[in-house]
C-alpha cells in the first residue's frame, strides 16, 4: 500500500534529500492509506528550517505560500497536488495564553511524539518509503483505539485541543478512546478553556459533519468537555421523575440528529450532506427546555415557548464559538420555527397560514422540512404515522400553492415605486407602511393583480387620512 502513495510525495522526497534534508509523509495521509481511504491533502515533516523549505518548494511547485510560516509550515501546489511541509516541532501552551508556543525539533520521532494520537503518529520516510511507527499506531489502528503517544496528561497539557480531537476522531472514524486517555480527558476537561473559541469551533464543526456525530458528542458529554464548550447539551440531561412524564431530552436530541442526517440528500439535492446548519439545529433544537420546564397540576410537564428561549440560547452560544453570522442566524431560526408545524393539526390551516409558513422559513424551508420530520421520536407507531401523514399533506399544499403563485418569494402586487406613484408621495415611512399593508393582503388572499391592489392601496390611504 505504501508504494501506492502519490508520486508527488516521492518526487518531493528526492528534492529534499538532494538538499541534505529529511522528509516524511506524516499523520492523516498515512493513517488513511492503511484504512483504504483517499486523502486529499499531503502533510509532510522535515528537518529543514521554514526558510529552507520555502526555497525548495518555490523551486519545486507552481505556487507556494508561507501563511503558516510562524508555525513552521509552508504550503505549495504542483499541478493538482497540494502539499504542506512543516519543520520538526513540538507544541505547548503557556498556562496563561490561548495560543500555542512553537518550538522546532530535530528528529522525526520527536515530531511524531507531539502528535495527538498514535494512529496519527505514523510516518513514511521519503523517498525510500520506509514506514516509521515508534508508538505502535498500526496496532491501535487495527483495534480502532485512540491513545496518545506520550502520557495523556502531558499531551493534553501541551495542547488541550487534542481533547476535542479525541471526540472528533471518535465521530469521524468510529474509534473508541483508550481507558487511560479517557480518564485524562475527564480529569483535564477544564483545560480546554485555554484554547481559543475559533479552534474549538473548527473541531466541533468537523465533529458535527462527520459520519457519526453521536459518538463524538457522547465523548464530549461523558468526559465533561461539553460543560466547557457546549454546556447547553449536557444541560438537556433532565432528571426524569418517577412517573416518566417527559422524555430524556438529551437522548431525544441525539436521535433527532441521527434522523435529520438520514434525510440529507446527495450533492444535487436540496440539502446536500453533510449539512452543518441542519445538524446543529437538530442537536440544539430543544435547548430551551431546561429553562422552561414546568410541572403542571395533574402530573403533566410543559415547556411553553421553549423554541423562543432556545433560539436565543443557540444564538448566544454559536456567537461565543465565533460561528459565521449566517450560520448563527440560520440555526437559531430553525430552532425558533421547529414547533410551528404542530399547529397544523389535521390540515385546518388556511392558504394564508401556509404562505406564512413558507415565507417565515424562506431559504431554510427544505431544512425545516427535515428538522420537523426528524423531531418525531415517539415509539407510538400510530402517532408517528399520523404526524408524518400530516406533514406530507402540508408539503403537498405548499407544492400546490407553488404551482398557482410565486410562494417562495412573496411580494406585494405593487412595489415601492408604484406605491409612491399612485399615492403621489415621496420616499418615507408611509411607503413602508403601505408596502406592509399590501404584503399582508397578499399573504391572506394570494395574488390580487395590479388593479385590485391599487384599489386596496387607495382605500387604505383614505382610511388613514380620515
Short mmCIF file of C-alpha atoms in Angstrom, two decimals:
data_model
loop_
_atom_site.label_atom_id
_atom_site.label_comp_id
_atom_site.label_asym_id
_atom_site.label_seq_id
_atom_site.Cartn_x
_atom_site.Cartn_y
_atom_site.Cartn_z
CA UNK A 1 0.00 0.00 0.00
CA UNK A 2 2.85 2.38 0.76
CA UNK A 3 4.10 2.04 -2.79
CA UNK A 4 0.77 3.46 -3.97
CA UNK A 5 1.44 6.81 -2.31
CA UNK A 6 1.18 9.79 -4.63
CA UNK A 7 4.18 10.04 -6.98
CA UNK A 8 4.43 13.68 -5.94
CA UNK A 9 5.42 12.54 -2.44
CA UNK A 10 8.46 10.55 -3.60
CA UNK A 11 9.34 13.28 -6.08
CA UNK A 12 9.37 15.84 -3.29
CA UNK A 13 11.39 13.46 -1.12
CA UNK A 14 14.11 13.39 -3.77
CA UNK A 15 14.19 17.21 -3.78
CA UNK A 16 14.69 17.43 -0.03
CA UNK A 17 17.23 14.59 0.11
CA UNK A 18 19.28 16.25 -2.63
CA UNK A 19 19.41 19.36 -0.44
CA UNK A 20 20.56 17.32 2.55
CA UNK A 21 17.26 17.30 4.47
CA UNK A 22 14.93 14.61 5.79
CA UNK A 23 11.31 14.50 4.60
CA UNK A 24 8.47 12.23 5.70
CA UNK A 25 4.80 11.90 4.92
CA UNK A 26 3.04 12.08 8.28
CA UNK A 27 -0.29 11.88 10.06
CA UNK A 28 -3.65 11.60 8.32
CA UNK A 29 -2.45 10.56 4.84
CA UNK A 30 -0.53 7.61 6.31
CA UNK A 31 -3.42 6.60 8.57
CA UNK A 32 -5.91 6.88 5.72
CA UNK A 33 -3.72 4.79 3.42
CA UNK A 34 -3.98 1.88 5.86
CA UNK A 35 -7.73 2.45 6.19
CA UNK A 36 -8.09 2.36 2.41
CA UNK A 37 -9.38 5.94 2.36
CA UNK A 38 -8.41 8.63 -0.10
CA UNK A 39 -6.57 11.59 1.40
CA UNK A 40 -6.82 14.89 -0.43
CA UNK A 41 -4.06 16.65 1.49
CA UNK A 42 -0.44 15.60 1.80
CA UNK A 43 1.23 16.63 5.05
CA UNK A 44 4.98 16.35 5.49
CA UNK A 45 7.50 16.84 8.27
CA UNK A 46 11.08 17.86 7.58
CA UNK A 47 14.39 18.60 9.22
CA UNK A 48 14.69 21.71 7.03
CA UNK A 49 14.05 25.14 8.53
CA UNK A 50 10.99 27.06 7.31
CA UNK A 51 13.23 29.31 5.19
CA UNK A 52 14.94 26.31 3.58
CA UNK A 53 11.59 24.62 2.99
CA UNK A 54 10.21 27.74 1.34
CA UNK A 55 13.19 27.91 -1.01
CA UNK A 56 12.82 24.25 -2.03
CA UNK A 57 9.06 24.43 -2.52
CA UNK A 58 9.35 27.63 -4.56
CA UNK A 59 11.61 25.79 -7.00
CA UNK A 60 9.54 22.58 -6.97
CA UNK A 61 5.95 23.83 -7.22
CA UNK A 62 3.84 26.00 -9.47
CA UNK A 63 2.95 28.18 -6.49
CA UNK A 64 3.79 28.35 -2.79
CA UNK A 65 2.63 30.28 0.30
CA UNK A 66 4.04 30.99 3.74
CA UNK A 67 0.85 31.81 5.64
CA UNK A 68 1.77 29.26 8.35
CA UNK A 69 5.46 30.10 8.48
CA UNK A 70 5.41 31.24 12.11
CA UNK A 71 4.35 27.69 12.98
CA UNK A 72 6.96 26.21 10.65
CA UNK A 73 4.55 25.35 7.81
CA UNK A 74 4.99 26.19 4.13
CA UNK A 75 2.41 25.22 1.51
CA UNK A 76 2.79 24.59 -2.20
CA UNK A 77 0.88 23.40 -5.24
CA UNK A 78 2.19 21.49 -8.23
CA UNK A 79 -0.48 20.69 -10.80
CA UNK A 80 -3.42 19.30 -8.85
CA UNK A 81 -1.29 18.28 -5.87
CA UNK A 82 -1.33 20.48 -2.74
CA UNK A 83 1.24 19.88 -0.01
CA UNK A 84 2.10 21.33 3.37
CA UNK A 85 5.59 20.86 4.78
CA UNK A 86 6.28 21.58 8.45
CA UNK A 87 9.61 21.72 10.23
CA UNK A 88 10.00 19.12 13.01
CA UNK A 89 8.49 20.74 16.08
CA UNK A 90 6.93 20.49 19.50
CA UNK A 91 3.89 22.49 20.58
CA UNK A 92 2.94 23.52 24.08
CA UNK A 93 0.69 26.09 25.72
CA UNK A 94 1.64 28.75 28.17
CA UNK A 95 -0.83 28.32 31.07
CA UNK A 96 -1.86 31.95 30.68
CA UNK A 97 -2.12 32.05 26.88
CA UNK A 98 -4.67 30.82 24.34
CA UNK A 99 -2.03 30.46 21.63
CA UNK A 100 0.37 27.51 21.30
CA UNK A 101 4.08 28.15 21.60
CA UNK A 102 6.06 26.64 18.74
CA UNK A 103 9.43 25.04 19.36
CA UNK A 104 11.24 23.44 16.43
CA UNK A 105 12.60 19.93 16.98
CA UNK A 106 15.43 17.94 15.45
CA UNK A 107 14.08 14.43 14.80
CA UNK A 108 11.15 12.67 13.19
CA UNK A 109 10.48 10.54 16.27
CA UNK A 110 10.39 13.67 18.40
CA UNK A 111 7.97 15.29 15.98
CA UNK A 112 5.72 12.22 15.98
CA UNK A 113 5.66 12.22 19.79
CA UNK A 114 3.84 15.57 19.71
CA UNK A 115 1.03 14.20 17.55
CA UNK A 116 -2.39 13.86 19.10
CA UNK A 117 -2.87 10.07 18.85
CA UNK A 118 -0.77 7.08 17.92
CA UNK A 119 -2.86 6.43 14.80
CA UNK A 120 -1.75 9.86 13.61
CA UNK A 121 1.85 9.37 14.75
CA UNK A 122 2.89 7.11 11.89
CA UNK A 123 5.09 8.28 9.03
CA UNK A 124 6.71 7.22 5.77
CA UNK A 125 10.28 8.42 5.15
CA UNK A 126 10.82 9.72 1.65
CA UNK A 127 11.87 9.00 -0.97
CA UNK A 128 12.79 5.48 0.22
CA UNK A 129 9.23 4.77 1.53
CA UNK A 130 10.35 3.48 4.92
CA UNK A 131 7.47 3.03 7.38
CA UNK A 132 8.04 4.63 10.80
CA UNK A 133 5.77 3.73 13.74
CA UNK A 134 7.53 4.40 17.08
CA UNK A 135 4.32 4.32 19.16
CA UNK A 136 2.63 1.22 17.66
CA UNK A 137 -0.06 3.24 15.96
CA UNK A 138 -0.70 0.47 13.44
CA UNK A 139 -1.85 -1.86 16.22
CA UNK A 140 -4.13 0.83 17.62
CA UNK A 141 -5.47 1.44 14.11
CA UNK A 142 -6.38 -2.24 13.80
CA UNK A 143 -8.03 -2.16 17.25
CA UNK A 144 -9.81 1.15 16.48
CA UNK A 145 -8.33 2.75 19.58
CA UNK A 146 -7.43 6.39 20.27
CA UNK A 147 -4.35 6.58 22.51
CA UNK A 148 -1.81 9.37 22.99
CA UNK A 149 1.84 8.73 22.02
CA UNK A 150 3.04 10.07 25.38
CA UNK A 151 1.31 10.25 28.76
CA UNK A 152 -2.16 11.67 28.05
CA UNK A 153 -1.92 14.21 30.87
CA UNK A 154 1.24 15.64 29.37
CA UNK A 155 -0.15 15.52 25.84
CA UNK A 156 -3.36 17.33 26.77
CA UNK A 157 -1.48 19.83 28.88
CA UNK A 158 0.80 20.63 25.94
CA UNK A 159 -2.19 21.15 23.61
CA UNK A 160 -5.65 20.96 25.21
CA UNK A 161 -7.33 20.99 21.79
CA UNK A 162 -6.27 17.35 21.47
CA UNK A 163 -9.11 16.56 23.86
CA UNK A 164 -11.57 17.93 21.31
CA UNK A 165 -9.82 15.92 18.62
CA UNK A 166 -10.44 12.74 20.59
CA UNK A 167 -14.16 13.39 20.30
CA UNK A 168 -13.83 14.39 16.66
CA UNK A 169 -11.94 11.21 15.67
CA UNK A 170 -14.46 9.10 17.58
CA UNK A 171 -17.08 10.65 15.30
CA UNK A 172 -15.06 10.53 12.07
CA UNK A 173 -13.54 7.06 12.42
CA UNK A 174 -15.90 5.35 14.91
CA UNK A 175 -12.89 4.65 17.16
CA UNK A 176 -13.12 4.41 20.95
CA UNK A 177 -10.91 6.25 23.43
CA UNK A 178 -8.45 4.09 25.38
CA UNK A 179 -9.19 3.88 29.12
CA UNK A 180 -6.18 5.86 30.38
CA UNK A 181 -6.68 8.53 27.73
CA UNK A 182 -10.37 8.76 28.63
CA UNK A 183 -9.52 9.20 32.33
CA UNK A 184 -7.19 12.06 31.45
CA UNK A 185 -9.96 13.68 29.39
CA UNK A 186 -12.23 13.65 32.43
CA UNK A 187 -9.54 14.94 34.77
CA UNK A 188 -8.38 17.72 32.46
CA UNK A 189 -11.59 18.80 30.76
CA UNK A 190 -11.44 22.33 32.20
CA UNK A 191 -8.06 22.85 30.49
CA UNK A 192 -9.93 23.26 27.17
CA UNK A 193 -10.89 26.77 28.29
CA UNK A 194 -7.38 28.00 27.46
CA UNK A 195 -7.98 27.26 23.76
CA UNK A 196 -9.41 29.97 21.51
CA UNK A 197 -13.09 29.79 20.54
CA UNK A 198 -12.14 29.66 16.85
CA UNK A 199 -10.09 26.47 17.28
CA UNK A 200 -12.78 24.83 19.39
CA UNK A 201 -15.42 25.76 16.81
CA UNK A 202 -13.39 24.25 13.99
CA UNK A 203 -13.18 20.91 15.82
CA UNK A 204 -16.87 21.00 16.75
CA UNK A 205 -17.84 21.63 13.13
CA UNK A 206 -15.68 18.75 11.91
CA UNK A 207 -17.29 16.53 14.54
CA UNK A 208 -20.81 17.62 13.61
CA UNK A 209 -20.26 16.99 9.89
CA UNK A 210 -18.58 13.61 10.40
CA UNK A 211 -20.21 10.25 9.54
CA UNK A 212 -21.14 9.51 13.17
CA UNK A 213 -21.50 12.72 15.23
CA UNK A 214 -23.30 10.94 18.07
CA UNK A 215 -20.15 9.01 19.02
CA UNK A 216 -18.14 12.22 19.32
CA UNK A 217 -20.86 14.11 21.17
CA UNK A 218 -21.11 11.31 23.72
CA UNK A 219 -17.36 11.66 24.34
CA UNK A 220 -17.81 15.40 24.87
CA UNK A 221 -20.67 14.95 27.32
CA UNK A 222 -19.39 11.87 29.17
CA UNK A 223 -15.96 13.41 29.83
CA UNK A 224 -17.27 16.82 30.89
CA UNK A 225 -15.71 18.62 27.92
CA UNK A 226 -19.15 19.72 26.77
CA UNK A 227 -19.64 21.55 30.07
CA UNK A 228 -16.98 23.97 28.87
CA UNK A 229 -17.56 24.18 25.11
CA UNK A 230 -21.28 23.44 24.64
CA UNK A 231 -22.91 23.44 28.10
CA UNK A 232 -26.43 23.57 26.66
CA UNK A 233 -26.03 19.95 25.51
CA UNK A 234 -25.36 18.22 28.87
CA UNK A 235 -27.99 20.50 30.41
CA UNK A 236 -30.54 18.50 28.40
CA UNK A 237 -29.95 15.54 30.70
CA UNK A 238 -33.00 16.48 32.74
CA UNK A 239 -33.80 14.29 35.70
CA UNK A 240 -36.71 12.00 34.77
CA UNK A 241 -39.34 11.97 37.50
CA UNK A 242 -40.72 8.68 38.79
CA UNK A 243 -43.82 8.88 36.58
CA UNK A 244 -41.75 9.40 33.39
CA UNK A 245 -43.78 12.43 32.47
CA UNK A 246 -41.32 13.58 29.80
CA UNK A 247 -38.63 12.15 27.56
CA UNK A 248 -34.91 12.10 28.16
CA UNK A 249 -34.34 15.32 26.19
CA UNK A 250 -30.62 14.63 25.69
CA UNK A 251 -31.23 11.20 24.18
CA UNK A 252 -34.15 12.58 22.17
CA UNK A 253 -31.86 15.27 20.72
CA UNK A 254 -29.27 12.70 19.64
CA UNK A 255 -31.98 10.63 17.95
CA UNK A 256 -33.31 13.73 16.16
CA UNK A 257 -29.77 14.43 14.96
CA UNK A 258 -29.42 10.89 13.61
CA UNK A 259 -32.80 11.13 11.89
CA UNK A 260 -32.02 14.51 10.37
CA UNK A 261 -28.73 13.18 8.98
CA UNK A 262 -30.64 10.29 7.40
CA UNK A 263 -32.75 12.83 5.48
CA UNK A 264 -29.84 14.77 3.98
CA UNK A 265 -29.57 14.47 0.23
CA UNK A 266 -26.92 13.79 -2.36
CA UNK A 267 -24.92 16.66 -3.87
CA UNK A 268 -27.68 17.52 -6.36
CA UNK A 269 -30.47 17.51 -3.75
CA UNK A 270 -31.87 20.43 -1.75
CA UNK A 271 -29.90 19.62 1.43
CA UNK A 272 -26.57 18.02 0.44
CA UNK A 273 -24.82 16.01 3.12
CA UNK A 274 -23.19 16.90 5.41
CA UNK A 275 -25.23 20.00 6.27
CA UNK A 276 -23.78 21.83 9.29
CA UNK A 277 -26.80 24.10 9.79
CA UNK A 278 -29.34 21.27 9.80
CA UNK A 279 -27.19 19.15 12.11
CA UNK A 280 -26.60 21.94 14.64
CA UNK A 281 -30.31 22.80 14.61
CA UNK A 282 -31.29 19.17 15.14
CA UNK A 283 -28.85 18.77 18.02
CA UNK A 284 -29.81 22.04 19.73
CA UNK A 285 -33.50 22.39 18.87
CA UNK A 286 -34.65 21.67 22.44
CA UNK A 287 -32.00 23.57 24.44
CA UNK A 288 -34.72 25.91 25.70
CA UNK A 289 -36.46 23.11 27.60
CA UNK A 290 -34.45 23.13 30.86
CA UNK A 291 -35.24 26.82 31.41
CA UNK A 292 -38.94 26.44 30.57
CA UNK A 293 -39.83 23.13 32.26
CA UNK A 294 -42.88 23.37 34.48
CA UNK A 295 -44.68 20.63 36.38
CA UNK A 296 -48.39 21.17 35.86
CA UNK A 297 -51.29 20.27 38.17
CA UNK A 298 -52.45 16.77 37.41
CA UNK A 299 -48.99 15.37 36.68
CA UNK A 300 -48.17 16.93 33.32
CA UNK A 301 -44.95 18.66 32.27
CA UNK A 302 -44.82 21.69 29.98
CA UNK A 303 -42.08 23.54 28.13
CA UNK A 304 -44.00 26.61 26.97
CA UNK A 305 -42.15 28.81 24.46
CA UNK A 306 -39.02 26.68 24.68
CA UNK A 307 -38.45 27.25 20.97
CA UNK A 308 -38.18 31.02 21.52
CA UNK A 309 -35.92 30.66 24.54
CA UNK A 310 -33.90 28.01 22.70
CA UNK A 311 -33.34 30.23 19.67
CA UNK A 312 -31.85 32.92 21.92
CA UNK A 313 -29.61 30.41 23.72
CA UNK A 314 -28.42 28.92 20.43
CA UNK A 315 -27.65 32.34 19.00
CA UNK A 316 -25.66 33.30 22.10
CA UNK A 317 -23.67 30.04 22.16
CA UNK A 318 -22.83 29.98 18.45
CA UNK A 319 -21.73 33.63 18.58
CA UNK A 320 -19.46 32.77 21.52
CA UNK A 321 -17.98 29.98 19.39
CA UNK A 322 -17.31 32.53 16.62
CA UNK A 323 -19.52 30.93 14.01
CA UNK A 324 -20.26 32.95 10.89
CA UNK A 325 -23.21 35.31 11.25
CA UNK A 326 -25.28 33.47 8.66
CA UNK A 327 -24.77 30.12 10.38
CA UNK A 328 -25.84 31.64 13.71
CA UNK A 329 -28.88 33.25 12.13
CA UNK A 330 -29.95 30.13 10.24
CA UNK A 331 -29.57 27.68 13.12
CA UNK A 332 -31.39 29.98 15.54
CA UNK A 333 -34.20 30.50 13.04
CA UNK A 334 -34.69 26.76 12.57
CA UNK A 335 -34.81 26.28 16.34
CA UNK A 336 -37.39 29.05 16.59
CA UNK A 337 -39.55 27.50 13.84
CA UNK A 338 -39.24 23.82 14.73
CA UNK A 339 -42.61 23.67 16.52
CA UNK A 340 -44.56 25.75 14.02
CA UNK A 341 -45.88 22.70 12.16
CA UNK A 342 -47.58 21.34 15.27
CA UNK A 343 -50.29 23.95 14.88
CA UNK A 344 -51.18 22.34 11.56
CA UNK A 345 -53.15 19.53 13.16
CA UNK A 346 -55.39 17.81 10.64
CA UNK A 347 -54.77 20.30 7.88
CA UNK A 348 -57.03 23.10 9.02
CA UNK A 349 -54.51 25.80 8.12
CA UNK A 350 -55.73 28.39 5.66
CA UNK A 351 -53.78 29.12 2.49
CA UNK A 352 -52.67 32.29 4.27
CA UNK A 353 -51.14 30.26 7.10
CA UNK A 354 -49.32 28.03 4.61
CA UNK A 355 -47.96 31.11 2.83
CA UNK A 356 -46.68 32.50 6.14
CA UNK A 357 -45.04 29.17 6.99
CA UNK A 358 -43.14 29.20 3.72
CA UNK A 359 -42.29 32.89 3.93
CA UNK A 360 -41.07 32.67 7.53
CA UNK A 361 -38.85 29.70 6.66
CA UNK A 362 -37.55 31.38 3.50
CA UNK A 363 -34.45 29.63 2.14
CA UNK A 364 -34.47 27.33 5.19
CA UNK A 365 -37.70 25.59 4.16
CA UNK A 366 -36.09 22.35 2.96
CA UNK A 367 -34.06 22.14 6.15
CA UNK A 368 -37.18 22.89 8.21
CA UNK A 369 -38.99 20.04 6.43
CA UNK A 370 -36.25 17.65 7.53
CA UNK A 371 -35.92 19.00 11.06
CA UNK A 372 -39.66 18.76 11.64
CA UNK A 373 -39.83 15.18 10.41
CA UNK A 374 -36.72 14.24 12.40
CA UNK A 375 -38.24 15.67 15.58
CA UNK A 376 -40.75 12.81 15.75
CA UNK A 377 -39.18 10.18 18.04
CA UNK A 378 -42.33 8.68 19.55
CA UNK A 379 -42.48 4.88 19.82
CA UNK A 380 -46.21 5.05 19.20
CA UNK A 381 -46.32 3.96 15.56
CA UNK A 382 -49.86 5.20 15.04
CA UNK A 383 -48.98 8.67 16.35
CA UNK A 384 -45.76 8.76 14.32
CA UNK A 385 -47.63 7.82 11.15
CA UNK A 386 -50.31 10.44 11.83
CA UNK A 387 -47.66 13.17 12.20
CA UNK A 388 -45.86 12.00 9.07
CA UNK A 389 -49.08 11.98 7.06
CA UNK A 390 -49.99 15.46 8.31
CA UNK A 391 -46.61 16.85 7.27
CA UNK A 392 -46.87 15.15 3.89
CA UNK A 393 -50.24 16.87 3.50
CA UNK A 394 -48.65 20.23 4.33
CA UNK A 395 -45.86 19.66 1.79
CA UNK A 396 -48.45 18.85 -0.89
CA UNK A 397 -50.33 22.05 -0.10
CA UNK A 398 -47.11 24.02 -0.38
CA UNK A 399 -46.43 22.47 -3.79
CA UNK A 400 -49.99 23.17 -4.92
CA UNK A 401 -49.64 26.83 -3.96
CA UNK A 402 -46.28 26.97 -5.73
CA UNK A 403 -48.00 25.93 -8.95
CA UNK A 404 -50.51 28.75 -8.53
CA UNK A 405 -48.25 31.56 -7.38
CA UNK A 406 -44.66 32.51 -6.52
CA UNK A 407 -44.97 31.31 -2.93
CA UNK A 408 -41.19 31.18 -2.30
CA UNK A 409 -40.74 34.90 -2.94
CA UNK A 410 -43.98 36.51 -1.88
CA UNK A 411 -44.10 40.23 -2.54
CA UNK A 412 -46.95 42.74 -2.72
CA UNK A 413 -48.56 43.25 -6.11
CA UNK A 414 -47.15 46.82 -6.10
CA UNK A 415 -43.55 47.76 -5.38
CA UNK A 416 -42.35 50.87 -3.59
CA UNK A 417 -42.00 52.98 -6.73
CA UNK A 418 -45.53 52.15 -7.86
CA UNK A 419 -46.88 52.92 -4.38
CA UNK A 420 -45.29 56.39 -4.45
CA UNK A 421 -46.58 57.00 -7.95
CA UNK A 422 -50.18 56.04 -7.10
CA UNK A 423 -50.27 57.98 -3.83
CA UNK A 424 -48.29 60.94 -5.12
CA UNK A 425 -45.80 60.81 -2.24
CA UNK A 426 -42.03 60.65 -1.95
CA UNK A 427 -39.81 58.20 -0.05
CA UNK A 428 -40.61 57.94 3.63
CA UNK A 429 -42.19 55.89 6.39
CA UNK A 430 -45.61 55.93 4.70
CA UNK A 431 -44.24 53.92 1.77
CA UNK A 432 -43.04 51.19 4.11
CA UNK A 433 -46.38 51.13 5.90
CA UNK A 434 -48.26 50.83 2.61
CA UNK A 435 -45.93 48.07 1.44
CA UNK A 436 -46.50 46.15 4.69
CA UNK A 437 -50.28 46.52 4.32
CA UNK A 438 -50.22 45.17 0.76
CA UNK A 439 -47.95 42.33 1.80
CA UNK A 440 -50.45 41.33 4.46
CA UNK A 441 -53.22 41.27 1.86
CA UNK A 442 -51.02 39.22 -0.46
CA UNK A 443 -50.40 36.70 2.33
CA UNK A 444 -54.09 36.48 3.21
CA UNK A 445 -55.65 36.36 -0.23
CA UNK A 446 -52.90 35.41 -2.68
CA UNK A 447 -52.13 37.48 -5.81
CA UNK A 448 -54.59 40.37 -6.19
CA UNK A 449 -53.47 41.78 -9.53
CA UNK A 450 -52.41 45.39 -10.06
CA UNK A 451 -55.91 46.85 -10.43
CA UNK A 452 -57.30 45.30 -7.24
CA UNK A 453 -54.10 46.09 -5.34
CA UNK A 454 -54.32 49.71 -6.47
CA UNK A 455 -57.90 49.97 -5.17
CA UNK A 456 -56.89 48.40 -1.84
CA UNK A 457 -53.98 50.83 -1.57
CA UNK A 458 -56.20 53.87 -2.22
CA UNK A 459 -58.74 52.61 0.29
CA UNK A 460 -56.05 52.11 2.94
CA UNK A 461 -54.67 55.59 2.27
CA UNK A 462 -58.12 57.21 2.51
CA UNK A 463 -58.92 55.40 5.75
CA UNK A 464 -55.56 56.51 7.11
CA UNK A 465 -56.21 60.13 6.18
CA UNK A 466 -59.73 60.20 7.65
#
